mmCIF file of C-alpha atoms and ligand atoms in Angstrom:
data_model
loop_
_atom_site.group_PDB
_atom_site.id
_atom_site.type_symbol
_atom_site.label_atom_id
_atom_site.label_comp_id
_atom_site.label_asym_id
_atom_site.label_seq_id
_atom_site.Cartn_x
_atom_site.Cartn_y
_atom_site.Cartn_z
ATOM 1 C CA MET A 1 150.608 55.650 144.278
ATOM 2 C CA SER A 2 147.334 53.893 144.995
ATOM 3 C CA LEU A 3 144.579 53.283 142.484
ATOM 4 C CA ALA A 4 142.549 55.954 144.218
ATOM 5 C CA ASP A 5 144.977 58.461 142.742
ATOM 6 C CA GLU A 6 144.086 57.429 139.226
ATOM 7 C CA ILE A 7 142.408 60.259 137.303
ATOM 8 C CA LEU A 8 142.382 58.835 133.772
ATOM 9 C CA SER A 9 142.167 55.157 133.020
ATOM 10 C CA VAL A 10 142.755 53.963 129.458
ATOM 11 C CA ARG A 11 141.899 50.323 128.729
ATOM 12 C CA ASN A 12 142.600 48.496 125.461
ATOM 13 C CA ILE A 13 142.047 51.551 123.309
ATOM 14 C CA TYR A 14 142.309 51.175 119.524
ATOM 15 C CA LYS A 15 141.852 53.760 116.818
ATOM 16 C CA VAL A 16 141.805 52.759 113.180
ATOM 17 C CA PHE A 17 141.393 55.487 110.549
ATOM 18 C CA GLY A 18 139.603 54.423 107.366
ATOM 19 C CA PRO A 19 136.299 53.004 106.181
ATOM 20 C CA GLN A 20 136.957 49.376 107.229
ATOM 21 C CA PRO A 21 138.167 49.447 110.829
ATOM 22 C CA LYS A 22 136.857 45.935 111.477
ATOM 23 C CA LEU A 23 139.120 44.460 108.828
ATOM 24 C CA ALA A 24 142.114 46.200 110.386
ATOM 25 C CA MET A 25 141.083 45.070 113.882
ATOM 26 C CA ASP A 26 140.889 41.458 112.691
ATOM 27 C CA MET A 27 144.326 41.708 111.153
ATOM 28 C CA LEU A 28 145.706 43.253 114.345
ATOM 29 C CA GLY A 29 144.208 40.325 116.230
ATOM 30 C CA GLN A 30 146.141 37.991 113.973
ATOM 31 C CA GLY A 31 149.385 39.788 114.728
ATOM 32 C CA ALA A 32 149.713 42.124 111.734
ATOM 33 C CA ASP A 33 151.441 45.452 112.374
ATOM 34 C CA LYS A 34 150.606 49.003 111.319
ATOM 35 C CA ASN A 35 152.674 48.898 108.107
ATOM 36 C CA GLU A 36 151.288 45.579 106.910
ATOM 37 C CA ILE A 37 147.729 46.740 107.521
ATOM 38 C CA PHE A 38 148.301 49.990 105.693
ATOM 39 C CA ASN A 39 149.946 48.255 102.738
ATOM 40 C CA LYS A 40 147.217 45.626 102.401
ATOM 41 C CA THR A 41 144.081 47.594 103.307
ATOM 42 C CA GLY A 42 144.890 51.310 103.312
ATOM 43 C CA GLN A 43 143.576 51.541 106.885
ATOM 44 C CA VAL A 44 145.779 53.541 109.257
ATOM 45 C CA VAL A 45 146.282 52.262 112.783
ATOM 46 C CA GLY A 46 146.531 55.408 114.889
ATOM 47 C CA VAL A 47 146.526 53.816 118.353
ATOM 48 C CA PHE A 48 146.918 50.142 119.070
ATOM 49 C CA ASP A 49 145.853 48.439 122.326
ATOM 50 C CA ALA A 50 146.779 51.216 124.739
ATOM 51 C CA THR A 51 146.292 50.439 128.420
ATOM 52 C CA PHE A 52 147.608 52.722 131.157
ATOM 53 C CA SER A 53 146.597 55.118 133.908
ATOM 54 C CA VAL A 54 147.381 58.760 134.475
ATOM 55 C CA MET A 55 147.661 59.718 138.138
ATOM 56 C CA ARG A 56 146.153 62.782 139.743
ATOM 57 C CA GLY A 57 148.630 65.645 139.953
ATOM 58 C CA GLU A 58 151.320 64.220 137.708
ATOM 59 C CA ILE A 59 152.861 65.579 134.536
ATOM 60 C CA PHE A 60 152.486 62.669 132.152
ATOM 61 C CA VAL A 61 154.473 63.100 128.963
ATOM 62 C CA ILE A 62 153.676 61.197 125.774
ATOM 63 C CA MET A 63 156.684 60.933 123.514
ATOM 64 C CA GLY A 64 157.362 59.306 120.180
ATOM 65 C CA LEU A 65 158.419 59.950 116.614
ATOM 66 C CA SER A 66 156.184 61.753 114.145
ATOM 67 C CA GLY A 67 153.172 59.591 113.259
ATOM 68 C CA SER A 68 153.529 57.337 116.327
ATOM 69 C CA GLY A 69 150.014 58.277 117.520
ATOM 70 C CA LYS A 70 150.549 60.940 120.178
ATOM 71 C CA SER A 71 147.990 63.461 118.942
ATOM 72 C CA THR A 72 145.495 60.703 118.219
ATOM 73 C CA MET A 73 145.900 59.531 121.808
ATOM 74 C CA VAL A 74 145.093 62.887 123.407
ATOM 75 C CA ARG A 75 142.233 63.470 121.010
ATOM 76 C CA LEU A 76 140.818 60.162 122.178
ATOM 77 C CA PHE A 77 141.001 61.442 125.753
ATOM 78 C CA ASN A 78 138.686 64.365 125.078
ATOM 79 C CA ARG A 79 136.857 62.428 122.380
ATOM 80 C CA LEU A 80 137.689 64.759 119.538
ATOM 81 C CA ILE A 81 138.316 61.307 118.056
ATOM 82 C CA GLU A 82 136.076 58.295 118.711
ATOM 83 C CA PRO A 83 137.903 55.100 119.652
ATOM 84 C CA THR A 84 137.379 52.041 117.441
ATOM 85 C CA SER A 85 137.281 49.977 120.623
ATOM 86 C CA GLY A 86 138.263 50.129 124.279
ATOM 87 C CA THR A 87 137.252 52.303 127.218
ATOM 88 C CA ILE A 88 138.426 55.494 128.896
ATOM 89 C CA HIS A 89 137.384 56.443 132.420
ATOM 90 C CA LEU A 90 137.819 59.904 133.874
ATOM 91 C CA ASN A 91 137.554 60.045 137.660
ATOM 92 C CA GLY A 92 135.956 56.606 137.557
ATOM 93 C CA LYS A 93 133.311 57.674 135.044
ATOM 94 C CA GLU A 94 133.313 56.189 131.588
ATOM 95 C CA ILE A 95 133.680 58.897 128.945
ATOM 96 C CA THR A 96 133.665 56.575 125.977
ATOM 97 C CA GLY A 97 129.968 56.285 125.180
ATOM 98 C CA LEU A 98 128.853 59.618 126.655
ATOM 99 C CA SER A 99 126.146 61.590 124.885
ATOM 100 C CA ASP A 100 127.249 64.669 122.964
ATOM 101 C CA GLU A 101 125.837 66.908 125.628
ATOM 102 C CA ALA A 102 127.602 65.148 128.492
ATOM 103 C CA LEU A 103 130.741 65.206 126.408
ATOM 104 C CA LEU A 104 130.586 68.974 125.986
ATOM 105 C CA ASP A 105 130.416 69.186 129.734
ATOM 106 C CA VAL A 106 133.562 67.087 130.083
ATOM 107 C CA ARG A 107 135.416 69.286 127.608
ATOM 108 C CA ARG A 108 134.212 72.357 129.441
ATOM 109 C CA LYS A 109 135.031 71.312 132.971
ATOM 110 C CA ASP A 110 137.423 68.430 132.961
ATOM 111 C CA MET A 111 139.868 68.792 130.115
ATOM 112 C CA SER A 112 141.285 71.823 128.398
ATOM 113 C CA MET A 113 143.617 71.613 125.483
ATOM 114 C CA VAL A 114 146.553 73.876 124.597
ATOM 115 C CA PHE A 115 147.688 73.619 120.988
ATOM 116 C CA GLN A 116 150.977 74.174 119.231
ATOM 117 C CA SER A 117 149.558 76.939 117.064
ATOM 118 C CA PHE A 118 148.300 79.259 119.729
ATOM 119 C CA ALA A 119 144.843 79.475 118.175
ATOM 120 C CA LEU A 120 144.277 83.074 119.267
ATOM 121 C CA MET A 121 141.655 85.326 117.714
ATOM 122 C CA PRO A 122 143.554 88.235 116.085
ATOM 123 C CA HIS A 123 140.723 90.732 116.517
ATOM 124 C CA MET A 124 140.192 89.992 120.210
ATOM 125 C CA SER A 125 142.097 91.484 123.137
ATOM 126 C CA VAL A 126 144.299 89.289 125.299
ATOM 127 C CA LEU A 127 141.617 89.358 127.982
ATOM 128 C CA ASP A 128 138.875 88.258 125.587
ATOM 129 C CA ASN A 129 141.134 85.600 124.120
ATOM 130 C CA ALA A 130 141.839 84.219 127.581
ATOM 131 C CA ALA A 131 138.112 84.324 128.345
ATOM 132 C CA PHE A 132 137.115 82.787 125.025
ATOM 133 C CA GLY A 133 136.693 79.208 126.248
ATOM 134 C CA LEU A 134 134.433 80.453 129.037
ATOM 135 C CA GLU A 135 132.462 82.577 126.594
ATOM 136 C CA VAL A 136 131.837 79.520 124.438
ATOM 137 C CA SER A 137 130.628 77.756 127.585
ATOM 138 C CA GLY A 138 128.138 80.540 128.206
ATOM 139 C CA VAL A 139 129.783 82.092 131.290
ATOM 140 C CA GLY A 140 128.672 85.729 131.781
ATOM 141 C CA GLN A 141 131.053 88.552 130.967
ATOM 142 C CA GLU A 142 131.817 89.669 134.494
ATOM 143 C CA GLU A 143 132.714 86.211 135.733
ATOM 144 C CA ARG A 144 134.653 85.215 132.645
ATOM 145 C CA HIS A 145 136.716 88.390 132.723
ATOM 146 C CA ALA A 146 137.478 87.883 136.402
ATOM 147 C CA ARG A 147 138.571 84.308 135.776
ATOM 148 C CA ALA A 148 140.550 85.303 132.681
ATOM 149 C CA ARG A 149 142.360 88.031 134.638
ATOM 150 C CA ASP A 150 143.266 85.520 137.285
ATOM 151 C CA ALA A 151 144.527 83.062 134.663
ATOM 152 C CA LEU A 152 146.558 85.805 132.949
ATOM 153 C CA LYS A 153 148.096 86.621 136.313
ATOM 154 C CA GLN A 154 149.077 82.968 136.761
ATOM 155 C CA VAL A 155 151.032 83.056 133.502
ATOM 156 C CA GLY A 156 152.617 86.463 134.166
ATOM 157 C CA LEU A 157 150.589 88.551 131.719
ATOM 158 C CA THR A 158 149.004 91.054 134.069
ATOM 159 C CA GLY A 159 149.140 94.454 132.389
ATOM 160 C CA HIS A 160 148.700 93.013 128.894
ATOM 161 C CA GLU A 161 144.921 92.478 129.099
ATOM 162 C CA TYR A 162 144.104 95.032 126.443
ATOM 163 C CA SER A 163 146.898 94.219 124.010
ATOM 164 C CA TYR A 164 146.171 92.300 120.820
ATOM 165 C CA PRO A 165 147.890 89.050 119.833
ATOM 166 C CA HIS A 166 150.016 90.661 117.090
ATOM 167 C CA GLN A 167 151.552 92.945 119.704
ATOM 168 C CA LEU A 168 152.863 89.976 121.680
ATOM 169 C CA SER A 169 155.908 87.763 121.181
ATOM 170 C CA GLY A 170 155.398 84.062 120.395
ATOM 171 C CA GLY A 171 156.104 83.114 124.004
ATOM 172 C CA MET A 172 153.555 85.637 125.275
ATOM 173 C CA GLN A 173 150.977 84.398 122.775
ATOM 174 C CA GLN A 174 151.456 80.884 124.036
ATOM 175 C CA ARG A 175 150.972 82.160 127.585
ATOM 176 C CA VAL A 176 147.604 83.521 126.474
ATOM 177 C CA GLY A 177 146.780 80.063 125.074
ATOM 178 C CA LEU A 178 147.767 78.563 128.409
ATOM 179 C CA ALA A 179 145.742 81.171 130.314
ATOM 180 C CA ARG A 180 142.693 80.294 128.205
ATOM 181 C CA ALA A 181 143.029 76.660 129.232
ATOM 182 C CA LEU A 182 143.668 77.536 132.885
ATOM 183 C CA ALA A 183 140.659 79.880 133.023
ATOM 184 C CA ASN A 184 138.486 76.788 132.654
ATOM 185 C CA ASP A 185 140.139 75.381 135.770
ATOM 186 C CA PRO A 186 140.207 71.931 134.182
ATOM 187 C CA ALA A 187 140.960 68.721 136.063
ATOM 188 C CA ILE A 188 143.342 67.787 133.266
ATOM 189 C CA LEU A 189 145.357 70.059 131.026
ATOM 190 C CA LEU A 190 146.130 68.515 127.636
ATOM 191 C CA MET A 191 149.090 70.057 125.854
ATOM 192 C CA ASP A 192 149.908 68.884 122.338
ATOM 193 C CA GLU A 193 153.425 70.057 121.401
ATOM 194 C CA ALA A 194 152.439 73.294 123.070
ATOM 195 C CA PHE A 195 155.965 74.684 123.201
ATOM 196 C CA SER A 196 157.370 73.243 119.978
ATOM 197 C CA ALA A 197 156.926 76.404 117.920
ATOM 198 C CA LEU A 198 158.827 78.564 120.405
ATOM 199 C CA ASP A 199 162.476 79.678 120.300
ATOM 200 C CA PRO A 200 164.706 77.517 122.517
ATOM 201 C CA LEU A 201 165.138 80.191 125.174
ATOM 202 C CA ILE A 202 161.438 81.055 125.384
ATOM 203 C CA ARG A 203 160.613 77.388 125.267
ATOM 204 C CA SER A 204 162.824 76.688 128.250
ATOM 205 C CA GLU A 205 161.216 79.603 130.088
ATOM 206 C CA MET A 206 157.725 78.201 129.397
ATOM 207 C CA GLN A 207 158.783 74.760 130.606
ATOM 208 C CA GLY A 208 159.941 76.349 133.850
ATOM 209 C CA GLU A 209 156.637 78.188 134.087
ATOM 210 C CA LEU A 210 154.665 74.986 133.621
ATOM 211 C CA ILE A 211 156.711 73.187 136.287
ATOM 212 C CA ARG A 212 156.060 76.078 138.676
ATOM 213 C CA LEU A 213 152.326 76.152 137.924
ATOM 214 C CA GLN A 214 152.020 72.423 138.407
ATOM 215 C CA ALA A 215 153.924 72.509 141.703
ATOM 216 C CA GLU A 216 151.581 75.238 142.972
ATOM 217 C CA GLN A 217 148.294 73.804 141.734
ATOM 218 C CA HIS A 218 148.985 70.037 141.544
ATOM 219 C CA ARG A 219 147.064 70.003 138.306
ATOM 220 C CA THR A 220 147.210 66.872 136.181
ATOM 221 C CA ILE A 221 148.979 67.657 132.918
ATOM 222 C CA ILE A 222 149.256 65.417 129.873
ATOM 223 C CA PHE A 223 151.986 66.830 127.701
ATOM 224 C CA ILE A 224 152.971 65.656 124.234
ATOM 225 C CA SER A 225 156.506 66.202 123.078
ATOM 226 C CA HIS A 226 159.004 64.715 120.726
ATOM 227 C CA ASP A 227 161.911 66.318 122.486
ATOM 228 C CA ILE A 228 163.569 64.098 125.083
ATOM 229 C CA GLU A 229 165.164 67.003 126.949
ATOM 230 C CA GLU A 230 161.742 68.584 127.361
ATOM 231 C CA ALA A 231 160.126 65.263 128.337
ATOM 232 C CA ILE A 232 162.751 64.609 130.995
ATOM 233 C CA ARG A 233 162.667 68.117 132.339
ATOM 234 C CA ILE A 234 158.940 68.350 132.885
ATOM 235 C CA GLY A 235 157.708 64.732 133.023
ATOM 236 C CA HIS A 236 157.139 62.788 136.207
ATOM 237 C CA ARG A 237 156.481 59.819 133.956
ATOM 238 C CA ILE A 238 156.978 59.399 130.230
ATOM 239 C CA ALA A 239 155.017 57.105 127.906
ATOM 240 C CA ILE A 240 156.899 56.197 124.743
ATOM 241 C CA MET A 241 154.800 55.506 121.630
ATOM 242 C CA GLU A 242 156.010 53.562 118.610
ATOM 243 C CA GLY A 243 153.797 52.897 115.582
ATOM 244 C CA GLY A 244 150.554 53.403 117.552
ATOM 245 C CA ARG A 245 151.633 51.335 120.547
ATOM 246 C CA VAL A 246 152.662 52.488 123.981
ATOM 247 C CA VAL A 247 155.874 50.510 124.294
ATOM 248 C CA GLN A 248 157.074 51.702 127.695
ATOM 249 C CA ILE A 249 156.014 53.931 130.569
ATOM 250 C CA GLY A 250 158.292 55.010 133.369
ATOM 251 C CA SER A 251 160.200 57.754 135.098
ATOM 252 C CA PRO A 252 163.027 59.284 133.062
ATOM 253 C CA GLN A 253 165.478 57.267 135.193
ATOM 254 C CA GLU A 254 163.631 53.995 134.561
ATOM 255 C CA LEU A 255 163.520 54.551 130.817
ATOM 256 C CA LEU A 256 167.166 55.528 130.715
ATOM 257 C CA CYS A 257 168.364 52.587 132.831
ATOM 258 C CA ASN A 258 166.047 49.888 131.461
ATOM 259 C CA PRO A 259 164.836 50.712 127.933
ATOM 260 C CA VAL A 260 162.615 47.892 126.584
ATOM 261 C CA ASN A 261 163.954 48.168 123.031
ATOM 262 C CA ASP A 262 166.301 50.038 120.704
ATOM 263 C CA TYR A 263 163.596 52.551 119.820
ATOM 264 C CA VAL A 264 163.377 53.714 123.440
ATOM 265 C CA ARG A 265 167.169 53.555 123.836
ATOM 266 C CA ALA A 266 167.644 55.751 120.764
ATOM 267 C CA PHE A 267 165.762 58.645 122.370
ATOM 268 C CA PHE A 268 168.362 58.810 125.107
ATOM 269 C CA LYS A 269 171.338 58.562 122.801
ATOM 270 C CA GLY A 270 173.716 61.422 123.462
ATOM 271 C CA PHE A 271 171.767 62.518 126.520
ATOM 272 C CA ASP A 272 173.956 63.345 129.506
ATOM 273 C CA ALA A 273 172.871 60.610 131.923
ATOM 274 C CA SER A 274 174.355 62.369 134.947
ATOM 275 C CA LYS A 275 171.680 65.040 134.515
ATOM 276 C CA ILE A 276 168.879 62.732 135.601
ATOM 277 C CA LEU A 277 170.429 59.753 137.340
ATOM 278 C CA ARG A 278 170.809 59.819 141.096
ATOM 279 C CA ALA A 279 173.555 58.160 143.094
ATOM 280 C CA GLY A 280 171.067 55.453 144.136
ATOM 281 C CA ASP A 281 170.384 54.556 140.471
ATOM 282 C CA VAL A 282 174.043 53.660 139.947
ATOM 283 C CA ALA A 283 174.971 52.155 143.340
ATOM 284 C CA ARG A 284 175.691 48.414 143.318
ATOM 285 C CA ILE A 285 176.273 45.956 146.125
ATOM 286 C CA SER A 286 179.767 44.603 145.676
ATOM 287 C CA ASP A 287 182.499 42.821 147.602
ATOM 288 C CA GLU A 288 184.553 45.937 147.397
ATOM 289 C CA TYR A 289 182.379 47.686 149.936
ATOM 290 C CA PRO A 290 184.668 49.838 152.061
ATOM 291 C CA ARG A 291 185.042 49.043 155.721
ATOM 292 C CA HIS A 292 182.260 50.711 157.638
ATOM 293 C CA ASP A 293 184.488 51.740 160.530
ATOM 294 C CA ASP A 294 186.335 54.089 158.233
ATOM 295 C CA ARG A 295 184.384 57.153 159.243
ATOM 296 C CA ALA A 296 186.665 59.629 157.584
ATOM 297 C CA ARG A 297 185.431 58.490 154.179
ATOM 298 C CA PRO A 298 182.758 60.429 152.355
ATOM 299 C CA THR A 299 179.381 58.792 151.792
ATOM 300 C CA LEU A 300 176.756 59.759 149.225
ATOM 301 C CA ARG A 301 173.028 60.223 149.615
ATOM 302 C CA ALA A 302 171.041 57.939 147.290
ATOM 303 C CA ASP A 303 168.869 60.833 146.106
ATOM 304 C CA SER A 304 171.780 63.122 145.200
ATOM 305 C CA PRO A 305 171.950 63.905 141.474
ATOM 306 C CA LEU A 306 174.835 61.978 139.969
ATOM 307 C CA GLN A 307 176.066 65.200 138.418
ATOM 308 C CA ASP A 308 176.719 66.644 141.881
ATOM 309 C CA VAL A 309 178.713 63.693 143.172
ATOM 310 C CA LEU A 310 180.826 62.806 140.120
ATOM 311 C CA HIS A 311 183.834 64.643 141.507
ATOM 312 C CA ILE A 312 183.619 62.864 144.876
ATOM 313 C CA VAL A 313 183.718 59.420 143.281
ATOM 314 C CA ALA A 314 186.426 60.539 140.872
ATOM 315 C CA ASN A 315 188.652 61.763 143.691
ATOM 316 C CA GLU A 316 188.305 58.767 146.015
ATOM 317 C CA PRO A 317 190.718 55.858 145.737
ATOM 318 C CA HIS A 318 187.987 53.331 146.708
ATOM 319 C CA PRO A 319 184.325 52.844 145.807
ATOM 320 C CA VAL A 320 182.127 55.284 147.718
ATOM 321 C CA ALA A 321 179.224 54.082 149.865
ATOM 322 C CA VAL A 322 175.692 55.257 149.060
ATOM 323 C CA LEU A 323 173.170 55.568 151.906
ATOM 324 C CA ASP A 324 169.449 56.270 151.787
ATOM 325 C CA LYS A 325 167.691 58.974 153.829
ATOM 326 C CA GLN A 326 167.647 56.754 156.903
ATOM 327 C CA GLY A 327 171.349 56.053 156.585
ATOM 328 C CA VAL A 328 170.818 52.496 155.303
ATOM 329 C CA PHE A 329 173.556 51.223 153.006
ATOM 330 C CA LYS A 330 172.383 50.862 149.370
ATOM 331 C CA GLY A 331 175.659 49.911 147.687
ATOM 332 C CA THR A 332 178.768 51.583 146.368
ATOM 333 C CA ILE A 333 179.820 53.505 143.288
ATOM 334 C CA SER A 334 183.262 52.885 141.855
ATOM 335 C CA LYS A 335 185.080 54.902 139.247
ATOM 336 C CA SER A 336 184.685 52.109 136.713
ATOM 337 C CA GLN A 337 180.899 51.912 137.346
ATOM 338 C CA LEU A 338 180.717 55.622 136.773
ATOM 339 C CA LEU A 339 182.610 55.347 133.500
ATOM 340 C CA GLN A 340 180.384 52.499 132.381
ATOM 341 C CA THR A 341 177.207 54.397 133.163
ATOM 342 C CA MET A 342 178.356 57.499 131.376
ATOM 343 C CA SER A 343 179.558 55.640 128.275
ATOM 344 C CA ARG A 344 176.485 53.412 128.044
ATOM 345 C CA HIS A 345 174.324 56.460 127.414
ATOM 346 C CA SER A 346 176.599 58.468 125.162
HETATM 347 N N1 ATP B 1 142.157 61.923 110.543
HETATM 348 C C1 ATP B 1 143.037 60.989 110.161
HETATM 349 N N2 ATP B 1 142.782 60.184 109.108
HETATM 350 C C2 ATP B 1 143.642 59.231 108.714
HETATM 351 N N3 ATP B 1 144.807 58.980 109.332
HETATM 352 C C3 ATP B 1 145.134 59.746 110.394
HETATM 353 C C4 ATP B 1 144.271 60.797 110.865
HETATM 354 N N4 ATP B 1 144.852 61.377 111.935
HETATM 355 C C5 ATP B 1 146.014 60.737 112.130
HETATM 356 N N5 ATP B 1 146.185 59.752 111.216
HETATM 357 C C6 ATP B 1 147.313 58.812 111.127
HETATM 358 O O1 ATP B 1 147.482 58.213 112.414
HETATM 359 C C7 ATP B 1 148.848 58.068 112.719
HETATM 360 C C8 ATP B 1 149.153 58.812 114.014
HETATM 361 O O2 ATP B 1 149.039 60.197 113.785
HETATM 362 P P1 ATP B 1 149.237 61.284 114.933
HETATM 363 O O3 ATP B 1 148.859 62.594 114.388
HETATM 364 O O4 ATP B 1 148.537 60.816 116.148
HETATM 365 O O5 ATP B 1 150.818 61.191 115.163
HETATM 366 P P2 ATP B 1 151.739 62.089 116.109
HETATM 367 O O6 ATP B 1 152.522 61.129 116.929
HETATM 368 O O7 ATP B 1 150.947 63.111 116.799
HETATM 369 O O8 ATP B 1 152.720 62.753 115.044
HETATM 370 P P3 ATP B 1 153.404 64.219 115.032
HETATM 371 O O9 ATP B 1 154.590 64.119 115.958
HETATM 372 O O10 ATP B 1 153.823 64.377 113.620
HETATM 373 O O11 ATP B 1 152.386 65.224 115.482
HETATM 374 C C9 ATP B 1 149.634 58.577 111.543
HETATM 375 O O12 ATP B 1 149.973 57.462 110.753
HETATM 376 C C10 ATP B 1 148.634 59.491 110.828
HETATM 377 O O13 ATP B 1 148.879 59.514 109.454
HETATM 378 MG MG1 MG B 2 150.919 65.227 116.752
#
């Protein structure tokens, strides 16, 4: 991806909660960590020196334990929270330092947020709830209802326009919350634990829905989760936060194969690695490479999910060759490599 694809650029962002942020910043500069600062000064470091970019059209997941700074981070993006220092650019335009009026415009057009608690108005119909963000922005009734209907259609709620929230299941209520955000047609959709309150089955259904929507619309989505299965399923890239810091960013495969520390590794503990690894992630160049003239032997495609090729490797007496799309040799997978990979992550 080139830099031109960057939609959100976060540079050296800090957020300290408390009346003496400068004191905390000085201590951070001298190498103190979040706990030390809290114990000595009572200031809470919410986000600490975050620098990264979100690319246009990706689902960027922010993951971390409770209190690691995920919600603070997204609230910094739409400036519900002011950063203590650092800059954020949206589409090349600096949003840190915007006037209140310009900021309202950003919230209206560029970023919409979907919350965990669906935040629906009980006395308003589904249609009016979906149109509520537009109403707040001063869009006339005819247009906002048309856009809300379209958004409700996108989330599969056509026919429920005149129901009230209490008549809907939790999953349907969250769809209304999603429709409200989509009705704004935002450049970036911010979702803070948006599916966490849902039953597992409904939650999985909503994840599928989000993946479908994103594939159709190529919308940029920043999604907070503390569930690794969810992060891996929907995230193109995952940022892992620990104690206010972003400690690692990468694809699920990168994080799984090369975790920077035990904190990152722990998230993947017990996760079935074959679900996300591809043959190419496991292939190694070795002396054991089978003779190339042996055409009767199976070969594997580098982009095949490991899960789908386990049985091939298991049933072959020799390591199996892995080729990329162009047929170029990438290495082999042996039974012992397979065992190692699977046990390393269990
Ligand atoms: N308004 C605030 N005032 C003081 N401290 C705050 C405030 N908001 C957040 N914090 C602190 O900042 C840190 C990060 O909180 P944040 O809500 O961003 O965590 P989180 O990763 O979203 O957690 P969770 O998974 O529980 O939602 C925590 O230590 C929290 O106590
Ligand atoms: Mg949170």
